[in-house]
Coordinates of C-alpha atoms in Angstrom, one line a residue:
M315 CA 126.4 63.2 138.3
A316 CA 122.5 64.5 138.2
K317 CA 122.5 66.9 139.9
I318 CA 125.9 67.7 138.8
R319 CA 124.4 67.5 135.0
V320 CA 121.3 69.9 135.6
S321 CA 123.9 72.2 136.6
Y322 CA 125.4 71.9 133.4
E323 CA 122.0 72.1 131.2
Y324 CA 120.6 74.9 133.4
S325 CA 124.6 77.0 132.5
E326 CA 124.4 76.0 128.8
A327 CA 121.0 77.7 129.0
E328 CA 121.8 80.6 130.2
D329 CA 124.5 81.2 128.4
K330 CA 121.8 81.4 125.7
S331 CA 119.5 83.4 127.4
I332 CA 122.7 86.0 127.8
R333 CA 123.9 85.7 123.9
L334 CA 120.5 85.7 122.8
G335 CA 119.8 89.1 124.5
L336 CA 122.8 90.7 123.4
F337 CA 122.8 90.0 119.8
L338 CA 119.2 92.1 119.8
I339 CA 121.3 95.0 121.6
V340 CA 123.7 94.7 118.9
C341 CA 120.8 94.3 116.4
G342 CA 118.8 98.0 118.1
V343 CA 122.0 99.4 117.8
V344 CA 122.6 98.3 115.0
S345 CA 119.1 99.4 113.6
L346 CA 119.2 103.1 114.9
F347 CA 122.7 103.8 113.4
I348 CA 121.5 102.8 110.1
L349 CA 118.0 104.3 110.0
G350 CA 119.0 107.5 111.5
F351 CA 121.6 107.9 108.5
C352 CA 118.9 106.5 106.2
W353 CA 115.4 108.0 107.7
L354 CA 115.5 109.9 110.2
N355 CA 117.7 112.8 108.9
P356 CA 115.6 113.5 105.9
T357 CA 112.4 112.7 107.7
L358 CA 114.1 115.3 109.9
Q359 CA 114.4 118.0 106.9
N360 CA 111.4 118.0 105.3
M361 CA 109.4 118.1 108.3
Q362 CA 111.0 121.9 108.1
C363 CA 108.6 121.9 105.1
K364 CA 106.2 124.6 105.5
S365 CA 102.2 125.1 104.5
A366 CA 101.1 126.9 102.2
N367 CA 98.5 128.1 99.5
C368 CA 99.2 128.0 95.7
T369 CA 96.9 129.2 93.5
V370 CA 97.9 127.5 89.8
I371 CA 99.4 129.8 87.2
S372 CA 99.4 127.6 84.2
V373 CA 99.2 123.7 83.3
Q374 CA 100.9 123.2 80.1
Q375 CA 102.8 120.4 78.2
N376 CA 106.5 121.2 77.7
G377 CA 106.6 119.4 74.7
E378 CA 109.4 117.2 75.9
M379 CA 109.3 113.5 76.4
F380 CA 110.8 111.5 79.8
E381 CA 111.5 107.4 80.1
C382 CA 109.8 105.6 83.0
P383 CA 110.8 101.6 83.4
F384 CA 107.7 99.5 83.0
S385 CA 106.9 95.5 84.7
C386 CA 104.4 93.4 82.6
G387 CA 106.0 90.2 85.1
A388 CA 108.9 87.9 85.3
D389 CA 110.2 88.0 81.5
C390 CA 108.4 91.1 81.0
R391 CA 110.6 94.2 81.7
G392 CA 111.5 97.7 79.6
T393 CA 111.2 101.5 79.2
S394 CA 108.5 103.5 77.7
L395 CA 108.3 107.2 77.4
Y396 CA 105.8 109.6 78.9
P397 CA 105.3 113.5 78.6
C398 CA 106.3 116.2 81.2
L399 CA 103.4 118.2 82.4
Q400 CA 104.5 121.8 84.7
I401 CA 102.0 122.5 86.6
Y402 CA 103.4 126.6 88.0
V403 CA 101.7 127.4 91.0
N404 CA 101.7 131.1 92.9
N405 CA 103.7 130.1 97.0
S406 CA 101.5 131.9 99.1
E407 CA 103.8 132.6 102.0
S408 CA 107.3 133.7 99.1
N409 CA 104.9 135.2 96.2
S410 CA 106.8 133.4 93.7
K411 CA 105.8 131.1 90.6
A412 CA 106.9 128.1 91.1
L413 CA 106.7 124.3 90.0
L414 CA 104.3 121.5 91.3
H415 CA 105.3 118.6 92.3
Y416 CA 103.1 115.2 93.7
N417 CA 105.1 114.1 95.8
E418 CA 109.6 114.8 97.0
Q419 CA 110.1 111.3 95.4
Q420 CA 108.7 111.9 92.4
L421 CA 110.7 115.8 92.4
V422 CA 113.6 113.5 92.6
M423 CA 112.8 111.1 89.8
N424 CA 112.3 114.2 87.9
P425 CA 112.3 117.5 88.8
K426 CA 111.9 119.1 85.3
C427 CA 108.1 117.9 85.9
S428 CA 105.4 118.1 87.4
Y429 CA 103.0 114.2 87.2
I430 CA 105.7 110.6 86.7
P431 CA 102.0 109.2 85.5
P432 CA 101.5 104.4 86.9
C433 CA 104.7 103.6 83.7
E434 CA 102.9 101.0 80.9
R435 CA 104.3 99.5 78.6
D436 CA 102.4 101.4 75.8
N437 CA 103.1 104.9 75.2
Q438 CA 99.7 105.9 73.9
K439 CA 98.4 105.4 77.4
N440 CA 100.6 106.9 78.8
S441 CA 100.4 110.0 77.8
E442 CA 96.3 109.4 78.4
K443 CA 97.0 109.8 81.8
V444 CA 98.7 112.9 81.0
L445 CA 96.0 114.6 78.9
M446 CA 93.7 113.8 82.0
L447 CA 95.5 115.0 85.1
Q448 CA 96.6 118.3 82.6
G449 CA 92.2 118.4 82.7
Y450 CA 91.7 117.9 85.2
W451 CA 93.9 120.7 87.1
T452 CA 92.9 123.3 83.5
E453 CA 88.6 123.0 84.4
E454 CA 88.5 121.8 88.2
I455 CA 91.3 123.1 90.6
S456 CA 92.3 126.8 88.0
S457 CA 90.0 129.0 90.5
Q458 CA 90.7 127.2 93.2
S459 CA 93.6 127.7 96.5
F460 CA 94.9 124.3 97.6
T461 CA 98.1 123.3 100.4
C462 CA 100.8 122.9 98.9
F463 CA 104.7 122.5 100.9
F464 CA 107.4 124.2 100.5
N465 CA 111.5 124.2 102.1
R466 CA 113.0 128.5 101.2
H467 CA 116.0 126.9 102.1
R468 CA 116.7 123.1 100.3
R469 CA 113.9 124.2 96.8
P470 CA 112.4 127.6 96.6
D471 CA 111.5 126.9 93.3
D472 CA 109.5 123.6 94.2
V473 CA 106.6 123.1 95.9
L474 CA 104.7 119.6 96.8
L475 CA 101.0 118.3 97.0
M476 CA 102.1 115.6 99.5
N477 CA 104.0 116.2 102.0
S478 CA 105.4 111.7 101.8
H479 CA 107.1 111.9 105.0
D480 CA 105.3 112.9 108.6
D481 CA 105.1 111.9 112.7
N482 CA 104.3 108.4 111.3
V483 CA 108.4 107.4 110.1
L484 CA 109.5 109.5 112.6
L485 CA 108.1 107.8 115.5
H486 CA 108.9 103.7 113.1
C487 CA 112.4 104.7 113.2
V488 CA 112.4 105.0 116.7
L489 CA 110.4 102.6 117.7
W490 CA 111.8 99.6 117.2
P491 CA 115.1 99.5 117.2
L492 CA 114.0 100.7 120.8
V493 CA 111.8 98.0 121.9
T494 CA 114.6 96.0 119.9
L495 CA 117.6 97.2 122.7
L496 CA 114.8 97.0 125.9
V497 CA 113.5 93.2 125.1
G498 CA 117.3 92.2 124.6
A499 CA 118.7 94.0 127.9
L500 CA 115.4 92.8 129.5
I501 CA 116.5 88.6 128.8
V502 CA 119.2 89.4 129.8
V503 CA 118.9 90.8 133.7
L504 CA 116.5 88.5 133.6
T505 CA 118.3 85.7 133.0
I506 CA 121.1 87.6 135.2
C507 CA 119.0 87.5 138.0
T508 CA 117.6 83.8 137.4
K509 CA 120.9 82.6 138.1
S510 CA 121.2 85.3 140.8
L511 CA 118.5 83.4 142.6
A512 CA 119.2 80.0 141.7
V513 CA 123.0 80.5 143.1
R514 CA 121.2 81.7 147.1
A515 CA 119.5 79.3 146.7
E516 CA 121.2 76.9 146.4
A517 CA 123.3 78.6 148.7
I518 CA 120.1 78.6 151.2
Q519 CA 119.8 74.8 151.0
K520 CA 123.4 73.9 151.2
R521 CA 123.3 75.7 154.2
K522 CA 120.6 73.4 156.0
Y523 CA 121.8 70.1 154.7
S524 CA 125.2 70.7 156.5

């Protein structure tokens, strides 16, 4: 009876290991599928951005005000206003006028403006941040060329100051799901090999005592 009980417990442990391995394999495959649509495709598109030299043409506020959401605590949320700063630059690659944006996220959030400040509850503070940046670009950068990024096919009239997606994002999109998938496969293979060795050892032991 003791031998039967040990064998049953061992078989149950094997089943749990196999189920865990299969669960990890499924998680890895699903993660690859989801990240492929959510991160990999946008990253590959963004990696088509080319670097260029940009020079400032004009720095101005166009008079429009836009809303931004702020949070000052668990029950303190709302929207405030910030002025629209537009920094127009000359793109050396296409030799054309383009609107500069800090990164692609800000471009998507507000394609009309070059900068979205960290949102404060006080509209005046938002205006001061934008005015400070306007002065910096007017006085410090206006006579200098700097590296910018553009995508001729997606947004030929816009350039980015920061290329937010890079090879690291692509690496993480693929690496961690693959690690999960490989660990799951390794657990399943090791469990099957252990079971096979146990069966052989039991058969050899039976031959000895038969």
